[in-house]
Short mmCIF file of C-alpha atoms in Angstrom, two decimals:
data_model
loop_
_atom_site.label_atom_id
_atom_site.label_comp_id
_atom_site.label_asym_id
_atom_site.label_seq_id
_atom_site.Cartn_x
_atom_site.Cartn_y
_atom_site.Cartn_z
CA SER A 1 -11.94 -31.79 15.20
CA SER A 2 -13.74 -32.46 18.98
CA LEU A 3 -11.37 -34.76 19.70
CA PRO A 4 -8.07 -33.74 22.14
CA LEU A 5 -4.66 -33.19 20.59
CA PHE A 6 -2.14 -35.01 22.38
CA LEU A 7 1.94 -33.70 21.77
CA GLY A 8 4.21 -36.36 22.51
CA LYS A 9 1.50 -39.15 23.33
CA ALA A 10 -0.79 -41.22 21.13
CA PRO A 11 -4.21 -41.13 22.43
CA TRP A 12 -4.55 -44.51 22.51
CA THR A 13 -2.13 -46.18 24.83
CA ASN A 14 -0.42 -44.65 28.00
CA TYR A 15 2.84 -46.39 26.82
CA ASN A 16 5.97 -45.61 24.49
CA ASN A 17 5.13 -41.90 25.21
CA TYR A 18 8.11 -39.56 23.85
CA ASN A 19 10.87 -38.67 26.09
CA GLY A 20 12.87 -35.89 24.62
CA MET A 21 12.31 -32.18 24.41
CA MET A 22 10.00 -30.32 22.19
CA ASP A 23 9.61 -26.31 21.58
CA GLU A 24 7.51 -24.56 18.65
CA VAL A 25 5.11 -26.10 18.20
CA ARG A 26 2.88 -25.72 15.41
CA VAL A 27 -0.28 -26.53 14.16
CA TRP A 28 -1.69 -25.22 10.48
CA ASN A 29 -4.50 -25.74 8.89
CA VAL A 30 -3.89 -24.86 5.36
CA ALA A 31 -1.43 -27.22 3.06
CA ARG A 32 2.57 -25.09 3.52
CA THR A 33 4.75 -25.10 0.49
CA ALA A 34 8.37 -26.30 1.18
CA GLU A 35 9.63 -22.99 1.25
CA GLN A 36 7.07 -21.22 3.53
CA ILE A 37 8.31 -24.27 5.98
CA SER A 38 11.56 -23.17 5.81
CA SER A 39 10.83 -19.79 6.04
CA ASP A 40 9.62 -20.18 9.14
CA MET A 41 11.54 -22.57 10.95
CA GLN A 42 14.13 -21.03 12.71
CA TYR A 43 11.48 -17.88 13.67
CA ILE A 44 9.43 -16.88 16.62
CA LEU A 45 5.90 -16.65 14.80
CA ALA A 46 3.51 -14.11 15.41
CA GLY A 47 1.08 -15.68 16.16
CA ASP A 48 -2.00 -14.58 13.71
CA GLU A 49 -0.82 -15.79 10.34
CA PRO A 50 -3.00 -17.07 7.95
CA GLY A 51 -3.90 -20.90 8.52
CA LEU A 52 -2.26 -20.68 12.18
CA VAL A 53 -4.79 -22.80 14.64
CA GLY A 54 -2.08 -24.04 17.25
CA TYR A 55 1.09 -22.61 18.41
CA TRP A 56 2.98 -23.26 21.56
CA ASN A 57 5.83 -21.80 22.10
CA PHE A 58 6.69 -23.07 25.72
CA ASN A 59 7.22 -19.86 27.32
CA GLU A 60 5.55 -20.20 30.24
CA GLU A 61 7.34 -19.31 33.32
CA PRO A 62 9.36 -22.67 34.87
CA GLY A 63 6.91 -24.87 37.25
CA ALA A 64 3.89 -24.10 35.15
CA THR A 65 1.21 -27.01 34.21
CA THR A 66 -0.79 -25.22 31.44
CA ILE A 67 0.75 -23.94 28.67
CA ALA A 68 -0.74 -20.92 26.74
CA ASP A 69 -1.73 -20.94 22.80
CA ALA A 70 -0.16 -18.45 20.96
CA SER A 71 -2.21 -18.26 17.86
CA GLY A 72 -5.19 -17.19 19.54
CA ASN A 73 -7.26 -18.85 19.56
CA ASN A 74 -7.45 -20.66 23.23
CA ASN A 75 -6.21 -23.84 22.54
CA THR A 76 -4.72 -24.38 26.39
CA GLY A 77 -2.51 -27.39 26.94
CA THR A 78 -2.11 -29.08 30.24
CA MET A 79 1.06 -30.52 30.84
CA ARG A 80 0.96 -34.06 31.87
CA ASN A 81 2.61 -37.35 33.62
CA SER A 82 5.61 -35.38 35.01
CA ALA A 83 6.84 -33.08 31.87
CA SER A 84 8.24 -30.18 32.49
CA LEU A 85 9.78 -27.00 31.41
CA ALA A 86 13.76 -26.46 31.13
CA LEU A 87 15.36 -24.02 29.14
CA SER A 88 15.20 -24.28 25.15
CA ALA A 89 18.11 -24.19 23.05
CA ALA A 90 16.12 -24.51 19.92
CA PRO A 91 17.68 -22.30 16.91
CA VAL A 92 14.97 -19.91 17.01
CA SER A 93 15.19 -15.79 17.39
CA THR A 94 12.82 -13.02 16.48
CA PRO A 95 13.08 -12.21 12.49
CA SER A 96 13.09 -9.55 10.81
CA PRO A 97 9.38 -8.19 9.77
CA SER A 98 7.70 -10.85 7.31
CA SER A 99 6.55 -9.54 4.52
CA TRP A 100 3.31 -10.51 2.49
CA ILE A 101 4.87 -12.37 0.47
CA ASP A 102 5.85 -15.19 3.05
CA TYR A 103 2.34 -15.74 2.92
CA ALA A 104 0.94 -15.69 -0.92
CA SER A 105 -1.99 -18.35 -1.76
CA GLU A 106 -1.00 -20.62 -4.68
CA SER A 107 -4.12 -19.62 -6.99
CA PHE A 108 -6.83 -16.49 -6.63
CA ALA A 109 -10.34 -17.18 -5.58
CA GLY A 110 -11.89 -17.57 -9.03
CA GLY A 111 -12.19 -16.65 -12.80
CA ASP A 112 -9.75 -16.51 -15.43
CA GLY A 113 -8.52 -13.03 -15.87
CA LEU A 114 -9.18 -13.12 -19.62
CA THR A 115 -12.27 -10.44 -19.74
CA GLU A 116 -13.76 -7.72 -17.08
CA ASP A 117 -16.99 -10.96 -16.84
CA THR A 118 -14.32 -13.97 -15.68
CA ALA A 119 -11.49 -11.35 -13.86
CA PHE A 120 -9.34 -12.95 -11.04
CA GLU A 121 -11.32 -12.86 -8.13
CA ILE A 122 -9.53 -11.65 -5.15
CA VAL A 123 -10.67 -12.01 -1.41
CA THR A 124 -8.15 -12.39 1.04
CA ALA A 125 -4.63 -10.72 2.05
CA GLY A 126 -3.09 -13.90 0.61
CA GLN A 127 -4.36 -13.61 -2.58
CA LEU A 128 -3.81 -9.76 -2.94
CA ALA A 129 -0.33 -10.91 -2.14
CA TYR A 130 -0.59 -13.89 -5.04
CA LEU A 131 -0.98 -11.05 -7.54
CA ALA A 132 2.66 -9.33 -6.42
CA SER A 133 3.84 -12.19 -5.96
CA CYS A 134 3.48 -13.14 -9.60
CA THR A 135 4.81 -9.52 -10.91
CA ILE A 136 7.44 -10.16 -8.98
CA SER A 137 8.32 -13.03 -10.80
CA ASP A 138 6.95 -12.13 -14.07
CA PRO A 139 6.37 -8.23 -14.49
CA ASN A 140 4.88 -8.54 -17.66
CA TYR A 141 2.12 -10.84 -15.36
CA ALA A 142 -1.41 -8.61 -14.95
CA ASN A 143 -0.62 -7.21 -18.85
CA GLY A 144 -3.71 -7.23 -20.22
CA LYS A 145 -5.70 -9.01 -17.69
CA TYR A 146 -9.16 -8.72 -15.70
CA PHE A 147 -8.55 -8.24 -11.13
CA VAL A 148 -11.58 -7.68 -8.96
CA LEU A 149 -11.67 -7.69 -5.41
CA THR A 150 -14.60 -9.50 -4.06
CA GLY A 151 -14.64 -8.60 -0.32
CA ASP A 152 -12.57 -6.45 2.51
CA ILE A 153 -8.95 -7.08 2.37
CA ASN A 154 -7.00 -6.27 5.69
CA LEU A 155 -3.47 -6.26 5.55
CA SER A 156 -1.66 -5.64 9.44
CA ALA A 157 -0.49 -8.57 9.85
CA HIS A 158 2.47 -8.11 7.69
CA GLU A 159 5.04 -5.49 5.85
CA TRP A 160 3.09 -5.40 1.80
CA VAL A 161 5.70 -5.93 -0.73
CA PRO A 162 4.14 -3.85 -3.72
CA ILE A 163 2.20 -5.30 -6.70
CA THR A 164 5.84 -4.75 -9.89
CA MET A 165 4.54 -3.45 -12.52
CA PHE A 166 0.81 -3.37 -13.15
CA ARG A 167 -0.79 -2.81 -17.29
CA GLY A 168 -4.05 -4.58 -16.24
CA SER A 169 -7.63 -3.46 -14.83
CA LEU A 170 -8.32 -3.45 -11.22
CA ASP A 171 -11.69 -2.90 -9.40
CA GLY A 172 -12.37 -3.28 -6.19
CA GLN A 173 -16.26 -2.86 -6.13
CA ASP A 174 -16.08 -0.66 -3.31
CA HIS A 175 -13.78 -2.65 -0.90
CA LYS A 176 -11.54 -1.35 0.71
CA ILE A 177 -7.59 -2.42 1.70
CA THR A 178 -6.70 -1.21 5.00
CA ALA A 179 -3.57 -1.20 7.20
CA LEU A 180 -1.42 -1.21 4.42
CA THR A 181 2.07 -1.39 5.65
CA ILE A 182 5.28 -0.33 3.95
CA ASP A 183 9.14 0.83 6.05
CA ALA A 184 11.66 0.69 3.22
CA ALA A 185 14.51 2.36 1.60
CA ALA A 186 13.71 1.75 -2.07
CA ASP A 187 11.87 3.43 -4.60
CA TYR A 188 8.60 3.02 -5.51
CA GLN A 189 6.02 2.31 -3.26
CA GLY A 190 2.54 1.57 -2.66
CA LEU A 191 -0.23 -1.22 -3.01
CA ILE A 192 1.54 -0.69 -6.82
CA ALA A 193 4.82 -0.07 -8.00
CA GLN A 194 4.50 1.01 -11.17
CA ALA A 195 1.10 1.61 -13.06
CA GLY A 196 1.82 0.75 -16.72
CA ALA A 197 0.45 1.91 -20.48
CA GLY A 198 -3.34 1.10 -20.59
CA ALA A 199 -4.30 0.07 -16.75
CA ILE A 200 -7.45 0.76 -15.35
CA LEU A 201 -8.21 1.19 -11.33
CA LYS A 202 -11.24 1.85 -10.15
CA ASN A 203 -13.66 1.59 -6.95
CA LEU A 204 -11.22 0.89 -3.88
CA THR A 205 -10.08 2.03 -0.94
CA VAL A 206 -6.55 2.19 0.99
CA GLU A 207 -7.29 2.92 4.11
CA ASN A 208 -5.41 3.48 7.15
CA CYS A 209 -2.04 3.06 5.42
CA ASP A 210 1.15 3.39 6.80
CA ILE A 211 3.61 3.61 4.04
CA ILE A 212 7.37 5.15 4.04
CA GLY A 213 9.64 4.91 0.83
CA GLY A 214 12.41 6.42 -1.08
CA ARG A 215 11.12 8.00 -3.92
CA PHE A 216 8.33 7.89 -6.10
CA VAL A 217 5.79 7.13 -3.44
CA GLY A 218 1.60 6.92 -3.25
CA ALA A 219 -0.75 4.52 -1.34
CA LEU A 220 -2.09 3.57 -4.54
CA PHE A 221 0.59 3.44 -6.76
CA GLY A 222 4.45 4.74 -6.81
CA SER A 223 5.14 6.23 -10.37
CA TYR A 224 3.29 5.53 -14.12
CA GLU A 225 5.69 6.46 -16.60
CA ALA A 226 3.91 5.33 -20.28
CA PRO A 227 3.27 6.18 -23.98
CA GLY A 228 -0.35 5.35 -23.26
CA THR A 229 -3.73 5.70 -21.18
CA LEU A 230 -4.02 5.59 -17.55
CA THR A 231 -7.57 5.85 -15.99
CA VAL A 232 -8.24 5.92 -12.15
CA GLU A 233 -12.01 6.40 -11.02
CA ASN A 234 -13.02 6.34 -7.48
CA CYS A 235 -10.01 4.93 -5.39
CA HIS A 236 -9.67 6.86 -2.10
CA SER A 237 -6.84 6.95 0.48
CA SER A 238 -6.22 7.87 4.06
CA GLY A 239 -3.33 7.40 6.81
CA THR A 240 0.30 9.06 6.41
CA VAL A 241 2.70 8.50 3.60
CA THR A 242 6.40 9.66 3.95
CA ALA A 243 9.21 9.56 1.08
CA THR A 244 12.25 11.84 -0.11
CA ASP A 245 10.53 13.44 -2.93
CA TYR A 246 7.82 12.31 -5.61
CA VAL A 247 5.47 11.62 -2.99
CA GLY A 248 1.45 11.62 -2.82
CA GLY A 249 -1.31 11.00 -1.05
CA LEU A 250 -3.02 8.00 -3.84
CA PHE A 251 0.13 8.76 -6.53
CA GLY A 252 3.57 9.56 -6.44
CA ASP A 253 4.15 10.23 -10.14
CA VAL A 254 2.06 10.33 -13.04
CA GLN A 255 4.34 11.30 -16.44
CA GLY A 256 3.05 10.49 -20.19
CA THR A 257 6.15 10.65 -22.37
CA SER A 258 4.17 11.54 -26.00
CA GLY A 259 1.30 12.55 -27.37
CA GLY A 260 -1.82 10.73 -28.93
CA ALA A 261 -2.91 9.40 -24.81
CA ALA A 262 -4.55 11.36 -22.02
CA ARG A 263 -4.17 9.89 -18.46
CA THR A 264 -7.53 10.60 -16.66
CA ILE A 265 -7.56 10.71 -12.64
CA THR A 266 -11.47 10.87 -11.29
CA ASN A 267 -13.97 11.28 -8.64
CA CYS A 268 -10.42 10.65 -6.46
CA SER A 269 -9.53 11.90 -3.04
CA SER A 270 -6.73 11.20 -0.43
CA SER A 271 -7.15 12.15 3.84
CA CYS A 272 -3.09 10.99 3.98
CA THR A 273 -0.60 13.18 5.53
CA VAL A 274 2.49 13.44 3.37
CA SER A 275 5.72 14.00 3.99
CA SER A 276 8.99 14.81 1.87
CA THR A 277 12.14 14.18 4.03
CA ILE A 278 14.30 15.52 0.83
CA ALA A 279 17.11 17.47 2.08
CA VAL A 280 17.65 21.03 1.64
CA GLY A 281 18.38 22.82 -1.29
CA ASN A 282 15.92 19.72 -2.64
CA HIS A 283 12.71 19.51 -4.44
CA SER A 284 9.68 17.83 -2.73
CA PHE A 285 7.30 17.20 -5.58
CA ALA A 286 4.83 16.37 -2.98
CA GLY A 287 0.83 16.86 -2.68
CA GLY A 288 -1.77 15.43 -1.52
CA LEU A 289 -2.87 13.71 -3.70
CA MET A 290 0.04 13.27 -6.13
CA GLY A 291 3.40 14.38 -6.09
CA ARG A 292 3.59 15.36 -9.98
CA SER A 293 1.57 15.44 -12.47
CA ILE A 294 3.07 15.94 -16.59
CA GLY A 295 0.93 15.39 -19.20
CA SER A 296 2.58 14.86 -23.28
CA SER A 297 0.66 18.39 -24.22
CA ILE A 298 -2.03 20.24 -22.12
CA THR A 299 -4.65 18.90 -24.65
CA ALA A 300 -7.21 16.82 -24.12
CA GLU A 301 -6.43 14.13 -26.12
CA ALA A 302 -2.86 13.69 -24.60
CA GLY A 303 -2.51 15.48 -21.30
CA ASN A 304 -2.92 14.71 -17.29
CA ILE A 305 -7.24 15.60 -16.23
CA ILE A 306 -7.61 15.60 -12.95
CA SER A 307 -11.44 16.08 -12.63
CA ARG A 308 -13.35 15.91 -9.48
CA CYS A 309 -10.73 15.64 -6.81
CA PHE A 310 -10.11 16.45 -3.51
CA ALA A 311 -7.36 16.33 -1.01
CA THR A 312 -7.70 16.94 2.95
CA GLY A 313 -4.53 15.88 4.39
CA ALA A 314 -1.57 18.19 5.33
CA VAL A 315 1.75 18.76 2.82
CA SER A 316 4.99 19.08 4.15
CA GLY A 317 8.54 18.92 2.95
CA GLN A 318 10.87 21.93 1.00
CA SER A 319 9.54 23.33 -2.25
CA ALA A 320 7.07 21.92 -4.55
CA LEU A 321 4.03 21.49 -2.76
CA GLY A 322 0.41 21.52 -2.60
CA GLY A 323 -3.19 20.92 -1.06
CA LEU A 324 -3.40 18.76 -4.14
CA VAL A 325 -0.55 18.56 -6.82
CA GLY A 326 2.89 19.07 -6.17
CA TYR A 327 3.77 19.80 -9.14
CA SER A 328 2.01 20.16 -12.76
CA ALA A 329 3.06 20.19 -16.60
CA ASN A 330 0.61 20.08 -19.36
CA SER A 331 -2.85 18.96 -17.30
CA SER A 332 -6.22 20.29 -16.43
CA VAL A 333 -7.32 20.62 -13.21
CA ILE A 334 -10.81 20.34 -13.23
CA ASN A 335 -13.67 21.04 -10.15
CA CYS A 336 -11.14 19.75 -7.37
CA TYR A 337 -10.37 21.16 -3.79
CA ALA A 338 -7.54 20.69 -1.19
CA THR A 339 -8.30 22.21 2.63
CA GLY A 340 -4.94 20.29 3.74
CA ASP A 341 -2.70 22.87 5.51
CA ILE A 342 1.29 23.43 3.58
CA THR A 343 4.11 23.69 5.25
CA GLY A 344 7.43 24.79 3.12
CA ASN A 345 11.14 24.69 4.27
CA LEU A 346 13.23 26.29 2.62
CA THR A 347 13.61 29.68 1.37
CA GLY A 348 15.25 31.06 -2.28
CA LEU A 349 13.46 28.33 -4.70
CA ASP A 350 10.69 29.37 -6.78
CA ASP A 351 9.26 26.36 -6.97
CA GLY A 352 6.99 27.10 -4.47
CA LYS A 353 3.73 26.18 -2.04
CA GLY A 354 -0.10 26.40 -3.23
CA GLY A 355 -2.89 25.83 -1.54
CA LEU A 356 -3.69 23.86 -5.11
CA ILE A 357 -1.12 23.68 -6.84
CA GLY A 358 2.82 23.93 -5.64
CA PHE A 359 4.40 24.75 -9.36
CA GLY A 360 2.24 24.76 -12.94
CA SER A 361 3.89 25.20 -16.54
CA ASN A 362 0.99 24.90 -19.17
CA ILE A 363 -2.00 24.00 -17.14
CA ALA A 364 -5.56 24.78 -17.16
CA VAL A 365 -7.55 25.16 -13.33
CA THR A 366 -11.17 25.58 -13.91
CA ASN A 367 -13.60 25.78 -10.82
CA CYS A 368 -11.12 24.91 -8.33
CA TYR A 369 -10.66 26.35 -4.53
CA ALA A 370 -8.25 25.59 -1.84
CA ALA A 371 -9.23 26.53 1.54
CA GLY A 372 -5.48 25.16 3.99
CA LEU A 373 -3.22 27.43 5.44
CA VAL A 374 0.11 27.84 3.22
CA SER A 375 2.84 28.63 5.45
CA ALA A 376 6.67 29.64 4.12
CA ASN A 377 9.74 31.33 5.34
CA THR A 378 10.11 32.57 1.68
CA GLY A 379 7.82 34.82 0.11
CA PHE A 380 6.77 32.30 -2.68
CA SER A 381 3.45 31.09 -1.52
CA GLY A 382 0.72 30.87 -2.91
CA GLY A 383 -3.25 30.55 -2.81
CA VAL A 384 -4.65 28.43 -5.48
CA ILE A 385 -0.90 27.86 -7.45
CA ASP A 386 2.73 29.09 -6.34
CA SER A 387 4.81 29.53 -9.19
CA LYS A 388 3.69 29.31 -12.53
CA ASP A 389 5.56 30.03 -16.04
CA ALA A 390 4.23 32.44 -18.76
CA ALA A 391 2.43 29.04 -20.46
CA VAL A 392 -0.09 28.82 -17.98
CA SER A 393 -3.19 28.87 -19.86
CA LEU A 394 -6.06 29.21 -17.53
CA CYS A 395 -6.41 29.62 -14.47
CA GLN A 396 -10.91 30.74 -13.40
CA ASN A 397 -13.61 30.52 -11.44
CA SER A 398 -11.14 28.89 -8.88
CA TYR A 399 -10.40 30.59 -5.25
CA TYR A 400 -8.61 30.58 -2.24
CA ASN A 401 -8.48 31.47 1.80
CA SER A 402 -6.74 34.58 1.59
CA LEU A 403 -6.59 34.45 5.26
CA ASN A 404 -4.52 31.55 5.01
CA SER A 405 -1.95 32.36 2.07
CA LYS A 406 0.03 35.11 0.16
CA GLY A 407 -1.90 34.79 -2.74
#
């Protein structure tokens, strides 16, 4: 409406004006649930909450005659009829950092999720948070369902709470999720906490993320541990990822628990800076793309297959550090490369630091190279693969920069 908004006065009369005090006045253009109202009513808002169109907190200096709109919508108010500012006793305080769960929508933009052609459509941060909230309420919610992003999503306004368990299909349609922020001590952090058997993730970029977590942390998901398939195609990340251990730029840990199914990672990349904060005397399992990769066997039918992937971010920690993968077993790595520097901080462990893979067991590496600087205070550092056992079956047509690594 173009009509003026009056607070404490009816627009059609100058009589019966409000005689009292007011503070923290908010106007929304969305219907808010009782839970949302109660969660905010005693806290100062950031001003950029979805749907907030007017916010007057009356924090001006005494004597001010205009009141700024803290929502950023420039709805400046004017004090009238001898109204004045006074010290407020309103029970409001600065909140703990809010999460997107508090601002989740109540539905998706469209679709029914039953088929790829009728996938649930996600176009706002609130709708993405709605998916997370549904999986928090029911970890099986996403099983077999289809979801698509129909626009870029910015998560800068609030801290992200991960999608708890995902066994469905998410197609980003080449859109970006930017400014995903997590600062938590809990394990399993990322856009998705845990991916499950049959999960399909494709055509999605997590850009400029800032993630701090416990164990099993990655920009796309923290962990996969299941007997079934996993398909990840054309997914990418940038930013910083920090965790205790099992940490990667895109994935924290991918572990197949039985034969008969393969997990494929194709055309994926990360430029994230990856850091493990594990205490001295422990392994980090940290990699530029993935912290740890374990298949149920090295065969194409049951292994982890990483192909046409790369990582460019620096990796640091104690041991089991790789430019692409920190620890890899029963896995094939094909047509991949890593250029990030590797910094290891621990002496004495033989699970070392590799330009491509930190530790390898029963793996096949083909047509790969590593160009990052591998530095460590031990003799256990390698150009392509550092520590490896006798079961390493193949390493061919793969190269490293001998000026940067011990070999």
